[in-house]
PDB file of C-alpha atoms in Angstrom:
ATOM      1  CA  UNK A1431      -3.614  38.466 -18.867  1.00  0.00           C
ATOM      2  CA  UNK A1432      -0.445  36.364 -18.948  1.00  0.00           C
ATOM      3  CA  UNK A1433      -0.754  32.828 -17.608  1.00  0.00           C
ATOM      4  CA  UNK A1434       2.399  31.266 -16.210  1.00  0.00           C
ATOM      5  CA  UNK A1435       3.311  27.782 -17.449  1.00  0.00           C
ATOM      6  CA  UNK A1436       5.566  27.007 -14.484  1.00  0.00           C
ATOM      7  CA  UNK A1437       2.960  25.005 -12.471  1.00  0.00           C
ATOM      8  CA  UNK A1438       2.392  22.797 -15.535  1.00  0.00           C
ATOM      9  CA  UNK A1439       6.152  22.284 -15.875  1.00  0.00           C
ATOM     10  CA  UNK A1440       6.384  21.187 -12.226  1.00  0.00           C
ATOM     11  CA  UNK A1441       3.577  18.684 -12.743  1.00  0.00           C
ATOM     12  CA  UNK A1442       5.018  17.281 -15.970  1.00  0.00           C
ATOM     13  CA  UNK A1443       8.460  16.845 -14.385  1.00  0.00           C
ATOM     14  CA  UNK A1444       6.905  14.966 -11.441  1.00  0.00           C
ATOM     15  CA  UNK A1445       5.009  12.631 -13.812  1.00  0.00           C
ATOM     16  CA  UNK A1446       8.134  12.105 -15.904  1.00  0.00           C
ATOM     17  CA  UNK A1447      10.217  11.251 -12.844  1.00  0.00           C
ATOM     18  CA  UNK A1448       7.534   8.822 -11.633  1.00  0.00           C
ATOM     19  CA  UNK A1449       7.459   7.036 -15.003  1.00  0.00           C
ATOM     20  CA  UNK A1450      11.265   6.936 -15.011  1.00  0.00           C
ATOM     21  CA  UNK A1451      11.284   5.049 -11.690  1.00  0.00           C
ATOM     22  CA  UNK A1452       8.942   2.390 -13.083  1.00  0.00           C
ATOM     23  CA  UNK A1453      11.042   2.102 -16.220  1.00  0.00           C
ATOM     24  CA  UNK A1454      14.248   1.617 -14.243  1.00  0.00           C
ATOM     25  CA  UNK A1455      12.563  -1.080 -12.143  1.00  0.00           C
ATOM     26  CA  UNK A1456      11.381  -3.058 -15.161  1.00  0.00           C
ATOM     27  CA  UNK A1457      14.739  -2.697 -16.937  1.00  0.00           C
ATOM     28  CA  UNK A1458      16.628  -3.901 -13.852  1.00  0.00           C
ATOM     29  CA  UNK A1459      14.443  -6.908 -13.019  1.00  0.00           C
ATOM     30  CA  UNK A1460      12.416  -7.643 -16.141  1.00  0.00           C
ATOM     31  CA  UNK A1461       8.721  -8.377 -16.509  1.00  0.00           C
ATOM     32  CA  UNK A1462       8.852 -11.168 -13.920  1.00  0.00           C
ATOM     33  CA  UNK A1463       8.866  -8.498 -11.186  1.00  0.00           C
ATOM     34  CA  UNK A1464       5.412  -7.342 -12.276  1.00  0.00           C
ATOM     35  CA  UNK A1465       2.435  -8.511 -10.234  1.00  0.00           C
ATOM     36  CA  UNK A1466       0.529  -9.068 -13.496  1.00  0.00           C
ATOM     37  CA  UNK A1467       2.966 -11.770 -14.657  1.00  0.00           C
ATOM     38  CA  UNK A1468       1.266 -15.103 -15.324  1.00  0.00           C
ATOM     39  CA  UNK A1469       4.234 -17.038 -13.866  1.00  0.00           C
ATOM     40  CA  UNK A1470       5.170 -16.075 -10.319  1.00  0.00           C
ATOM     41  CA  UNK A1471       8.613 -14.606  -9.774  1.00  0.00           C
ATOM     42  CA  UNK A1472      10.009 -17.512  -7.764  1.00  0.00           C
ATOM     43  CA  UNK A1473       9.179 -20.053 -10.489  1.00  0.00           C
ATOM     44  CA  UNK A1474      10.530 -17.635 -13.107  1.00  0.00           C
ATOM     45  CA  UNK A1475      13.856 -17.515 -11.267  1.00  0.00           C
ATOM     46  CA  UNK A1476      13.930 -21.312 -10.890  1.00  0.00           C
ATOM     47  CA  UNK A1477      13.111 -21.844 -14.562  1.00  0.00           C
ATOM     48  CA  UNK A1478      15.955 -19.511 -15.537  1.00  0.00           C
ATOM     49  CA  UNK A1479      18.414 -21.998 -14.056  1.00  0.00           C
ATOM     50  CA  UNK A1480      19.023 -20.575 -10.581  1.00  0.00           C
ATOM     51  CA  UNK A1481      19.452 -23.072  -7.755  1.00  0.00           C
ATOM     52  CA  UNK A1482      16.745 -23.384  -5.132  1.00  0.00           C
ATOM     53  CA  UNK A1483      19.094 -22.186  -2.388  1.00  0.00           C
ATOM     54  CA  UNK A1484      20.080 -19.107  -4.405  1.00  0.00           C
ATOM     55  CA  UNK A1485      16.463 -18.215  -5.138  1.00  0.00           C
ATOM     56  CA  UNK A1486      15.521 -18.564  -1.479  1.00  0.00           C
ATOM     57  CA  UNK A1487      18.470 -16.439  -0.366  1.00  0.00           C
ATOM     58  CA  UNK A1488      17.702 -13.729  -2.929  1.00  0.00           C
ATOM     59  CA  UNK A1489      13.993 -13.539  -2.083  1.00  0.00           C
ATOM     60  CA  UNK A1490      14.610 -13.489   1.680  1.00  0.00           C
ATOM     61  CA  UNK A1491      17.169 -10.731   1.235  1.00  0.00           C
ATOM     62  CA  UNK A1492      14.689  -8.633  -0.760  1.00  0.00           C
ATOM     63  CA  UNK A1493      11.906  -9.187   1.760  1.00  0.00           C
ATOM     64  CA  UNK A1494      13.916  -8.236   4.847  1.00  0.00           C
ATOM     65  CA  UNK A1495      16.433  -5.670   3.645  1.00  0.00           C
ATOM     66  CA  UNK A1496      14.313  -2.522   3.965  1.00  0.00           C
ATOM     67  CA  UNK A1497      13.475  -2.514   7.687  1.00  0.00           C
ATOM     68  CA  UNK A1498      17.173  -3.108   8.465  1.00  0.00           C
ATOM     69  CA  UNK A1499      18.112   0.202   6.813  1.00  0.00           C
ATOM     70  CA  UNK A1500      15.923   2.725   8.611  1.00  0.00           C
ATOM     71  CA  UNK A1501      19.034   4.556   9.828  1.00  0.00           C
ATOM     72  CA  UNK A1502      19.696   5.839   6.290  1.00  0.00           C
ATOM     73  CA  UNK A1503      18.616   9.518   6.021  1.00  0.00           C
ATOM     74  CA  UNK A1504      15.122   9.918   4.487  1.00  0.00           C
ATOM     75  CA  UNK A1505      14.838   6.151   4.059  1.00  0.00           C
ATOM     76  CA  UNK A1506      12.837   5.683   7.247  1.00  0.00           C
ATOM     77  CA  UNK A1507       9.929   7.307   5.365  1.00  0.00           C
ATOM     78  CA  UNK A1508      10.013   4.502   2.787  1.00  0.00           C
ATOM     79  CA  UNK A1509      11.167   1.413   4.696  1.00  0.00           C
ATOM     80  CA  UNK A1510       7.828   0.021   5.929  1.00  0.00           C
ATOM     81  CA  UNK A1511       6.033   0.509   2.624  1.00  0.00           C
ATOM     82  CA  UNK A1512       9.024  -0.787   0.635  1.00  0.00           C
ATOM     83  CA  UNK A1513       8.955  -3.923   2.784  1.00  0.00           C
ATOM     84  CA  UNK A1514       5.243  -4.496   2.126  1.00  0.00           C
ATOM     85  CA  UNK A1515       5.772  -3.878  -1.574  1.00  0.00           C
ATOM     86  CA  UNK A1516       8.780  -6.264  -1.600  1.00  0.00           C
ATOM     87  CA  UNK A1517      10.777  -3.764  -3.666  1.00  0.00           C
ATOM     88  CA  UNK A1518      13.742  -5.603  -5.159  1.00  0.00           C
ATOM     89  CA  UNK A1519      15.901  -2.466  -5.207  1.00  0.00           C
ATOM     90  CA  UNK A1520      18.222  -2.380  -2.213  1.00  0.00           C
ATOM     91  CA  UNK A1521      17.961   0.588   0.192  1.00  0.00           C
ATOM     92  CA  UNK A1522      21.252   1.987  -1.118  1.00  0.00           C
ATOM     93  CA  UNK A1523      19.983   1.717  -4.698  1.00  0.00           C
ATOM     94  CA  UNK A1524      16.756   3.499  -3.792  1.00  0.00           C
ATOM     95  CA  UNK A1525      18.679   6.346  -2.157  1.00  0.00           C
ATOM     96  CA  UNK A1526      20.865   6.618  -5.253  1.00  0.00           C
ATOM     97  CA  UNK A1527      17.763   6.647  -7.447  1.00  0.00           C
ATOM     98  CA  UNK A1528      16.240   9.438  -5.350  1.00  0.00           C
ATOM     99  CA  UNK A1529      19.455  11.430  -5.705  1.00  0.00           C
ATOM    100  CA  UNK A1530      19.535  10.827  -9.454  1.00  0.00           C
ATOM    101  CA  UNK A1531      15.893  11.786  -9.900  1.00  0.00           C
ATOM    102  CA  UNK A1532      16.482  14.913  -7.839  1.00  0.00           C
ATOM    103  CA  UNK A1533      19.279  15.870 -10.225  1.00  0.00           C
ATOM    104  CA  UNK A1534      17.048  15.162 -13.254  1.00  0.00           C
ATOM    105  CA  UNK A1535      14.252  17.265 -11.745  1.00  0.00           C
ATOM    106  CA  UNK A1536      16.693  20.113 -11.028  1.00  0.00           C
ATOM    107  CA  UNK A1537      17.904  20.106 -14.634  1.00  0.00           C
ATOM    108  CA  UNK A1538      14.313  20.088 -15.896  1.00  0.00           C
ATOM    109  CA  UNK A1539      13.310  22.946 -13.594  1.00  0.00           C
ATOM    110  CA  UNK A1540      16.386  24.928 -14.597  1.00  0.00           C
ATOM    111  CA  UNK A1541      15.452  24.569 -18.281  1.00  0.00           C
ATOM    112  CA  UNK A1542      11.682  24.990 -17.955  1.00  0.00           C
ATOM    113  CA  UNK A1543      11.337  27.604 -15.196  1.00  0.00           C
ATOM    114  CA  UNK A1544      12.906  30.845 -14.026  1.00  0.00           C
ATOM    115  CA  UNK A1545      12.582  30.165 -10.315  1.00  0.00           C
ATOM    116  CA  UNK A1546      15.366  31.092  -7.920  1.00  0.00           C
ATOM    117  CA  UNK A1547      18.138  28.581  -7.206  1.00  0.00           C
ATOM    118  CA  UNK A1548      16.906  27.791  -3.691  1.00  0.00           C
ATOM    119  CA  UNK A1549      13.345  27.213  -4.896  1.00  0.00           C
ATOM    120  CA  UNK A1550      14.511  24.945  -7.695  1.00  0.00           C
ATOM    121  CA  UNK A1551      16.729  22.949  -5.331  1.00  0.00           C
ATOM    122  CA  UNK A1552      13.935  22.482  -2.771  1.00  0.00           C
ATOM    123  CA  UNK A1553      11.386  21.582  -5.452  1.00  0.00           C
ATOM    124  CA  UNK A1554      13.827  19.083  -6.985  1.00  0.00           C
ATOM    125  CA  UNK A1555      14.287  17.296  -3.647  1.00  0.00           C
ATOM    126  CA  UNK A1556      10.519  17.205  -3.107  1.00  0.00           C
ATOM    127  CA  UNK A1557       9.936  15.819  -6.610  1.00  0.00           C
ATOM    128  CA  UNK A1558      12.768  13.243  -6.425  1.00  0.00           C
ATOM    129  CA  UNK A1559      11.853  11.901  -2.989  1.00  0.00           C
ATOM    130  CA  UNK A1560       8.091  12.362  -3.473  1.00  0.00           C
ATOM    131  CA  UNK A1561       7.998  10.463  -6.764  1.00  0.00           C
ATOM    132  CA  UNK A1562       9.824   7.473  -5.257  1.00  0.00           C
ATOM    133  CA  UNK A1563       7.587   7.545  -2.163  1.00  0.00           C
ATOM    134  CA  UNK A1564       4.443   7.774  -4.294  1.00  0.00           C
ATOM    135  CA  UNK A1565       5.679   4.909  -6.493  1.00  0.00           C
ATOM    136  CA  UNK A1566       6.493   2.662  -3.524  1.00  0.00           C
ATOM    137  CA  UNK A1567       3.207   3.519  -1.807  1.00  0.00           C
ATOM    138  CA  UNK A1568       1.296   2.612  -4.961  1.00  0.00           C
ATOM    139  CA  UNK A1569       3.184  -0.687  -5.260  1.00  0.00           C
ATOM    140  CA  UNK A1570       2.540  -1.527  -1.594  1.00  0.00           C
ATOM    141  CA  UNK A1571      -1.202  -0.805  -1.824  1.00  0.00           C
ATOM    142  CA  UNK A1572      -1.584  -2.864  -4.991  1.00  0.00           C
ATOM    143  CA  UNK A1573       0.405  -5.781  -3.619  1.00  0.00           C
ATOM    144  CA  UNK A1574      -1.403  -5.899  -0.273  1.00  0.00           C
ATOM    145  CA  UNK A1575      -4.795  -5.582  -1.978  1.00  0.00           C
ATOM    146  CA  UNK A1576      -3.995  -8.528  -4.259  1.00  0.00           C
ATOM    147  CA  UNK A1577      -2.678 -10.523  -1.293  1.00  0.00           C
ATOM    148  CA  UNK A1578      -5.902  -9.988   0.670  1.00  0.00           C
ATOM    149  CA  UNK A1579      -7.956 -11.034  -2.346  1.00  0.00           C
ATOM    150  CA  UNK A1580      -5.910 -14.188  -3.012  1.00  0.00           C
ATOM    151  CA  UNK A1581      -5.596 -15.422   0.564  1.00  0.00           C
ATOM    152  CA  UNK A1582      -9.093 -17.019   0.968  1.00  0.00           C
ATOM    153  CA  UNK A1583      -8.635 -19.028  -2.252  1.00  0.00           C
ATOM    154  CA  UNK A1584      -5.174 -20.115  -1.119  1.00  0.00           C
ATOM    155  CA  UNK A1585      -6.487 -21.330   2.246  1.00  0.00           C
ATOM    156  CA  UNK A1586      -9.290 -23.236   0.515  1.00  0.00           C
ATOM    157  CA  UNK A1587      -6.723 -24.802  -1.818  1.00  0.00           C
ATOM    158  CA  UNK A1588      -4.756 -25.950   1.236  1.00  0.00           C
ATOM    159  CA  UNK A1589      -7.957 -27.383   2.711  1.00  0.00           C
ATOM    160  CA  UNK A1590      -8.606 -29.448  -0.424  1.00  0.00           C
ATOM    161  CA  UNK A1591      -5.005 -30.666  -0.419  1.00  0.00           C
ATOM    162  CA  UNK A1592      -5.226 -31.727   3.230  1.00  0.00           C
ATOM    163  CA  UNK A1593      -8.509 -33.564   2.654  1.00  0.00           C
ATOM    164  CA  UNK A1594      -7.016 -35.720  -0.096  1.00  0.00           C
ATOM    165  CA  UNK A1595      -4.175 -36.745   2.219  1.00  0.00           C
ATOM    166  CA  UNK A1596      -1.319 -34.307   1.547  1.00  0.00           C
ATOM    167  CA  UNK A1597       0.716 -33.068   4.533  1.00  0.00           C
ATOM    168  CA  UNK A1598       0.556 -29.374   5.315  1.00  0.00           C
ATOM    169  CA  UNK A1599       4.027 -28.688   3.876  1.00  0.00           C
ATOM    170  CA  UNK A1600       2.921 -30.186   0.559  1.00  0.00           C
ATOM    171  CA  UNK A1601      -0.240 -28.078   0.668  1.00  0.00           C
ATOM    172  CA  UNK A1602       1.896 -24.954   0.940  1.00  0.00           C
ATOM    173  CA  UNK A1603       4.027 -26.118  -2.002  1.00  0.00           C
ATOM    174  CA  UNK A1604       0.880 -26.621  -4.082  1.00  0.00           C
ATOM    175  CA  UNK A1605      -0.208 -23.053  -3.315  1.00  0.00           C
ATOM    176  CA  UNK A1606       3.262 -21.807  -4.282  1.00  0.00           C
ATOM    177  CA  UNK A1607       2.976 -23.533  -7.679  1.00  0.00           C
ATOM    178  CA  UNK A1608      -0.695 -23.013  -8.517  1.00  0.00           C
ATOM    179  CA  UNK A1609      -1.376 -19.489  -7.212  1.00  0.00           C
ATOM    180  CA  UNK A1610      -0.235 -16.196  -8.718  1.00  0.00           C
ATOM    181  CA  UNK A1611       1.959 -13.490  -7.302  1.00  0.00           C
ATOM    182  CA  UNK A1612       2.286 -11.920  -4.829  1.00  0.00           C
ATOM    183  CA  UNK A1613       0.950 -14.778  -2.691  1.00  0.00           C
ATOM    184  CA  UNK A1614       2.703 -17.545  -4.644  1.00  0.00           C
ATOM    185  CA  UNK A1615       6.225 -16.226  -4.110  1.00  0.00           C
ATOM    186  CA  UNK A1616       5.617 -15.592  -0.398  1.00  0.00           C
ATOM    187  CA  UNK A1617       4.314 -19.123   0.138  1.00  0.00           C
ATOM    188  CA  UNK A1618       7.115 -20.469  -2.043  1.00  0.00           C
ATOM    189  CA  UNK A1619       9.652 -18.952   0.346  1.00  0.00           C
ATOM    190  CA  UNK A1620       7.837 -20.609   3.262  1.00  0.00           C
ATOM    191  CA  UNK A1621       7.839 -23.950   1.427  1.00  0.00           C
ATOM    192  CA  UNK A1622      11.578 -23.701   0.775  1.00  0.00           C
ATOM    193  CA  UNK A1623      12.301 -22.692   4.377  1.00  0.00           C
ATOM    194  CA  UNK A1624      10.293 -25.646   5.674  1.00  0.00           C
ATOM    195  CA  UNK A1625      12.135 -27.960   3.299  1.00  0.00           C
ATOM    196  CA  UNK A1626      15.370 -26.866   4.975  1.00  0.00           C
ATOM    197  CA  UNK A1627      14.018 -27.542   8.463  1.00  0.00           C
ATOM    198  CA  UNK A1628      12.269 -24.379   9.619  1.00  0.00           C
ATOM    199  CA  UNK A1629       9.023 -24.652  11.594  1.00  0.00           C
ATOM    200  CA  UNK A1630       6.074 -23.802   9.346  1.00  0.00           C
ATOM    201  CA  UNK A1631       4.168 -22.012  12.106  1.00  0.00           C
ATOM    202  CA  UNK A1632       7.156 -19.792  12.834  1.00  0.00           C
ATOM    203  CA  UNK A1633       7.606 -19.018   9.139  1.00  0.00           C
ATOM    204  CA  UNK A1634       3.921 -18.071   8.770  1.00  0.00           C
ATOM    205  CA  UNK A1635       4.086 -15.871  11.868  1.00  0.00           C
ATOM    206  CA  UNK A1636       7.133 -14.021  10.552  1.00  0.00           C
ATOM    207  CA  UNK A1637       5.427 -13.412   7.211  1.00  0.00           C
ATOM    208  CA  UNK A1638       2.307 -12.109   8.969  1.00  0.00           C
ATOM    209  CA  UNK A1639       4.353  -9.671  11.058  1.00  0.00           C
ATOM    210  CA  UNK A1640       6.421  -8.519   8.091  1.00  0.00           C
ATOM    211  CA  UNK A1641       3.334  -7.806   5.997  1.00  0.00           C
ATOM    212  CA  UNK A1642       1.339  -6.573   9.033  1.00  0.00           C
ATOM    213  CA  UNK A1643      -1.734  -8.518   7.903  1.00  0.00           C
ATOM    214  CA  UNK A1644      -4.303  -9.695  10.428  1.00  0.00           C
ATOM    215  CA  UNK A1645      -5.692 -12.575   8.346  1.00  0.00           C
ATOM    216  CA  UNK A1646      -2.204 -14.045   8.041  1.00  0.00           C
ATOM    217  CA  UNK A1647      -1.847 -13.827  11.813  1.00  0.00           C
ATOM    218  CA  UNK A1648      -5.057 -15.884  12.120  1.00  0.00           C
ATOM    219  CA  UNK A1649      -3.552 -18.492   9.780  1.00  0.00           C
ATOM    220  CA  UNK A1650      -0.264 -18.617  11.695  1.00  0.00           C
ATOM    221  CA  UNK A1651      -2.049 -18.979  15.047  1.00  0.00           C
ATOM    222  CA  UNK A1652      -4.336 -21.720  13.708  1.00  0.00           C
ATOM    223  CA  UNK A1653      -1.391 -23.738  12.383  1.00  0.00           C
ATOM    224  CA  UNK A1654       0.648 -23.245  15.585  1.00  0.00           C
ATOM    225  CA  UNK A1655      -2.232 -24.359  17.821  1.00  0.00           C
ATOM    226  CA  UNK A1656      -2.858 -27.431  15.666  1.00  0.00           C
ATOM    227  CA  UNK A1657       0.823 -28.360  15.842  1.00  0.00           C
ATOM    228  CA  UNK A1658       0.801 -28.155  19.652  1.00  0.00           C
ATOM    229  CA  UNK A1659      -2.593 -29.625  20.508  1.00  0.00           C
ATOM    230  CA  UNK A1660      -3.573 -31.612  17.412  1.00  0.00           C
ATOM    231  CA  UNK A1661      -6.953 -31.658  15.714  1.00  0.00           C
ATOM    232  CA  UNK A1662      -8.375 -31.638  12.220  1.00  0.00           C
ATOM    233  CA  UNK A1663      -6.368 -28.911  10.462  1.00  0.00           C
ATOM    234  CA  UNK A1664      -8.523 -29.129   7.325  1.00  0.00           C
ATOM    235  CA  UNK A1665     -11.675 -28.256   9.264  1.00  0.00           C
ATOM    236  CA  UNK A1666      -9.888 -25.445  11.114  1.00  0.00           C
ATOM    237  CA  UNK A1667      -8.629 -23.905   7.883  1.00  0.00           C
ATOM    238  CA  UNK A1668     -12.016 -24.333   6.200  1.00  0.00           C
ATOM    239  CA  UNK A1669     -13.613 -22.262   8.946  1.00  0.00           C
ATOM    240  CA  UNK A1670     -10.777 -19.757   8.743  1.00  0.00           C
ATOM    241  CA  UNK A1671     -11.277 -19.398   4.979  1.00  0.00           C
ATOM    242  CA  UNK A1672     -14.937 -18.500   5.572  1.00  0.00           C
ATOM    243  CA  UNK A1673     -13.949 -15.916   8.194  1.00  0.00           C
ATOM    244  CA  UNK A1674     -11.313 -14.350   5.925  1.00  0.00           C
ATOM    245  CA  UNK A1675     -13.712 -14.185   2.991  1.00  0.00           C
ATOM    246  CA  UNK A1676     -16.427 -12.628   5.160  1.00  0.00           C
ATOM    247  CA  UNK A1677     -13.943 -10.034   6.492  1.00  0.00           C
ATOM    248  CA  UNK A1678     -12.853  -9.249   2.938  1.00  0.00           C
ATOM    249  CA  UNK A1679     -16.457  -8.668   1.834  1.00  0.00           C
ATOM    250  CA  UNK A1680     -17.076  -6.495   4.894  1.00  0.00           C
ATOM    251  CA  UNK A1681     -14.019  -4.334   4.222  1.00  0.00           C
ATOM    252  CA  UNK A1682     -15.018  -3.867   0.582  1.00  0.00           C
ATOM    253  CA  UNK A1683     -18.542  -2.929   1.614  1.00  0.00           C
ATOM    254  CA  UNK A1684     -17.285  -0.389   4.162  1.00  0.00           C
ATOM    255  CA  UNK A1685     -14.908   1.020   1.549  1.00  0.00           C
ATOM    256  CA  UNK A1686     -17.780   1.458  -0.895  1.00  0.00           C
ATOM    257  CA  UNK A1687     -20.012   3.097   1.711  1.00  0.00           C
ATOM    258  CA  UNK A1688     -17.313   5.531   2.857  1.00  0.00           C
ATOM    259  CA  UNK A1689     -15.992   6.351  -0.635  1.00  0.00           C
ATOM    260  CA  UNK A1690     -18.083   9.524  -0.912  1.00  0.00           C
ATOM    261  CA  UNK A1691     -16.917  10.809   2.470  1.00  0.00           C
ATOM    262  CA  UNK A1692     -13.283  10.067   1.663  1.00  0.00           C
ATOM    263  CA  UNK A1693     -13.416  11.897  -1.660  1.00  0.00           C
ATOM    264  CA  UNK A1694     -15.183  14.805   0.022  1.00  0.00           C
ATOM    265  CA  UNK A1695     -12.365  14.963   2.552  1.00  0.00           C
ATOM    266  CA  UNK A1696      -9.746  14.895  -0.187  1.00  0.00           C
ATOM    267  CA  UNK A1697     -11.560  17.651  -2.092  1.00  0.00           C
ATOM    268  CA  UNK A1698     -11.911  19.870   0.969  1.00  0.00           C
ATOM    269  CA  UNK A1699      -8.238  19.337   1.799  1.00  0.00           C
ATOM    270  CA  UNK A1700      -7.019  20.120  -1.722  1.00  0.00           C
ATOM    271  CA  UNK A1701      -9.394  22.986  -2.539  1.00  0.00           C
ATOM    272  CA  UNK A1702      -7.540  25.779  -0.630  1.00  0.00           C
ATOM    273  CA  UNK A1703      -4.215  24.822  -2.236  1.00  0.00           C
ATOM    274  CA  UNK A1704      -5.744  24.554  -5.721  1.00  0.00           C
ATOM    275  CA  UNK A1705      -7.499  27.912  -5.237  1.00  0.00           C
ATOM    276  CA  UNK A1706      -4.190  29.527  -4.223  1.00  0.00           C
ATOM    277  CA  UNK A1707      -2.431  28.104  -7.284  1.00  0.00           C
ATOM    278  CA  UNK A1708      -5.201  29.318  -9.607  1.00  0.00           C
ATOM    279  CA  UNK A1709      -5.058  32.811  -8.087  1.00  0.00           C
ATOM    280  CA  UNK A1710      -1.280  33.018  -8.496  1.00  0.00           C
ATOM    281  CA  UNK A1711      -1.428  31.686 -12.070  1.00  0.00           C
ATOM    282  CA  UNK A1712      -4.068  34.228 -13.093  1.00  0.00           C
ATOM    283  CA  UNK A1713      -2.478  37.113 -11.206  1.00  0.00           C
ATOM    284  CA  UNK A1714       1.123  36.569 -10.010  1.00  0.00           C
ATOM    285  CA  UNK A1715       1.067  40.020  -8.353  1.00  0.00           C
ATOM    286  CA  UNK A1716      -2.087  39.354  -6.344  1.00  0.00           C
ATOM    287  CA  UNK A1717      -0.351  39.611  -2.944  1.00  0.00           C
ATOM    288  CA  UNK A1718       2.128  42.378  -3.795  1.00  0.00           C
ATOM    289  CA  UNK A1719       0.203  45.045  -1.872  1.00  0.00           C
ATOM    290  CA  UNK A1720       0.395  43.117   1.409  1.00  0.00           C
ATOM    291  CA  UNK A1721       3.859  41.548   1.196  1.00  0.00           C
ATOM    292  CA  UNK A1722       5.353  44.275   3.378  1.00  0.00           C
ATOM    293  CA  UNK A1723       2.661  44.103   6.050  1.00  0.00           C
ATOM    294  CA  UNK A1724       4.079  42.942   9.426  1.00  0.00           C
ATOM    295  CA  UNK A1725       1.309  40.366   9.816  1.00  0.00           C
ATOM    296  CA  UNK A1726       1.781  38.786   6.349  1.00  0.00           C
ATOM    297  CA  UNK A1727       4.511  36.252   7.236  1.00  0.00           C
ATOM    298  CA  UNK A1728       2.842  35.190  10.538  1.00  0.00           C
ATOM    299  CA  UNK A1729      -0.430  34.825   8.644  1.00  0.00           C
ATOM    300  CA  UNK A1730       1.257  32.623   6.030  1.00  0.00           C
ATOM    301  CA  UNK A1731       2.645  30.344   8.745  1.00  0.00           C
ATOM    302  CA  UNK A1732      -0.742  30.237  10.480  1.00  0.00           C
ATOM    303  CA  UNK A1733      -2.547  29.299   7.261  1.00  0.00           C
ATOM    304  CA  UNK A1734       0.073  26.644   6.519  1.00  0.00           C
ATOM    305  CA  UNK A1735      -0.349  25.126   9.977  1.00  0.00           C
ATOM    306  CA  UNK A1736      -4.136  25.138   9.665  1.00  0.00           C
ATOM    307  CA  UNK A1737      -4.006  23.516   6.212  1.00  0.00           C
ATOM    308  CA  UNK A1738      -1.711  20.810   7.556  1.00  0.00           C
ATOM    309  CA  UNK A1739      -4.026  20.255  10.529  1.00  0.00           C
ATOM    310  CA  UNK A1740      -6.952  20.088   8.105  1.00  0.00           C
ATOM    311  CA  UNK A1741      -5.270  17.219   6.232  1.00  0.00           C
ATOM    312  CA  UNK A1742      -4.938  15.168   9.414  1.00  0.00           C
ATOM    313  CA  UNK A1743      -8.436  16.020  10.679  1.00  0.00           C
ATOM    314  CA  UNK A1744     -10.152  15.152   7.389  1.00  0.00           C
ATOM    315  CA  UNK A1745      -8.160  11.933   7.158  1.00  0.00           C
ATOM    316  CA  UNK A1746      -9.176  11.028  10.723  1.00  0.00           C
ATOM    317  CA  UNK A1747     -12.846  11.785  10.061  1.00  0.00           C
ATOM    318  CA  UNK A1748     -13.015   9.698   6.869  1.00  0.00           C
ATOM    319  CA  UNK A1749     -10.780   6.797   7.954  1.00  0.00           C
ATOM    320  CA  UNK A1750     -13.301   4.341   9.373  1.00  0.00           C
ATOM    321  CA  UNK A1751     -11.733   1.326  11.084  1.00  0.00           C
ATOM    322  CA  UNK A1752     -13.534  -2.025  11.130  1.00  0.00           C
TER     323      UNK A1752
END
């Protein structure tokens, strides 16, 4: 029995392309772009000698550039997640990277496989675009998860600052200096915008909408109401911090409870495809006797449609909203 190595080649090329994207990102922007950096990116840029106005302009451009470029072909698939991940690559650069990775994947498939030209071209596009999408999606999930975890501590830090007599704008500046990324850079942008005359409630609301985060919307609404009607902002934010922390614990608990169901759904969705790959690897001629049957092509389309429907159904069944 002869086992084909082509599926392994496809997988290795995808992993290599994914690692190449991360390498290009770190080479272009350095370690300060990493969420694990001990000094947040805004302070890193200021310490390097850049003016405050230049840093603010650069960060605002990076944060808003992706949703303005949804008209670019294929980029609409990436724009929302790239915005949440605050990818510093411009939309044009990302499209160029996808094209370059597609070319690299095509060369690798041409060397490592004997597939037909059309198959190699299609697989190269899937690998080039898919690797970038997977990379951006991973960045967005990690960044939003860290943001949700840091937000209650940041609100409590603002509460302590307000109680010792600092104004709210100074409390935001303290968070921007003392916290870590990604929250520190986002609040640093708000602090800079407020220093140049922008309303803090409006800036918080825009950040909440851009990141599509409900807890940030609560914070923006609380600050806006206090600005209009007055009241003890420290007490309001202290209660909000408790609510945010309780919601965070609830979401983590629900995630833990539903983990088994989610992995079961992923397994049931992937099993038919994995079984098909294993069959074709062990016996590439398995379907030769039925290729000429008039019902074979319609059956293939029907199975493909059902597998796609299965993905959506299993995702719907295991995606529990709180």
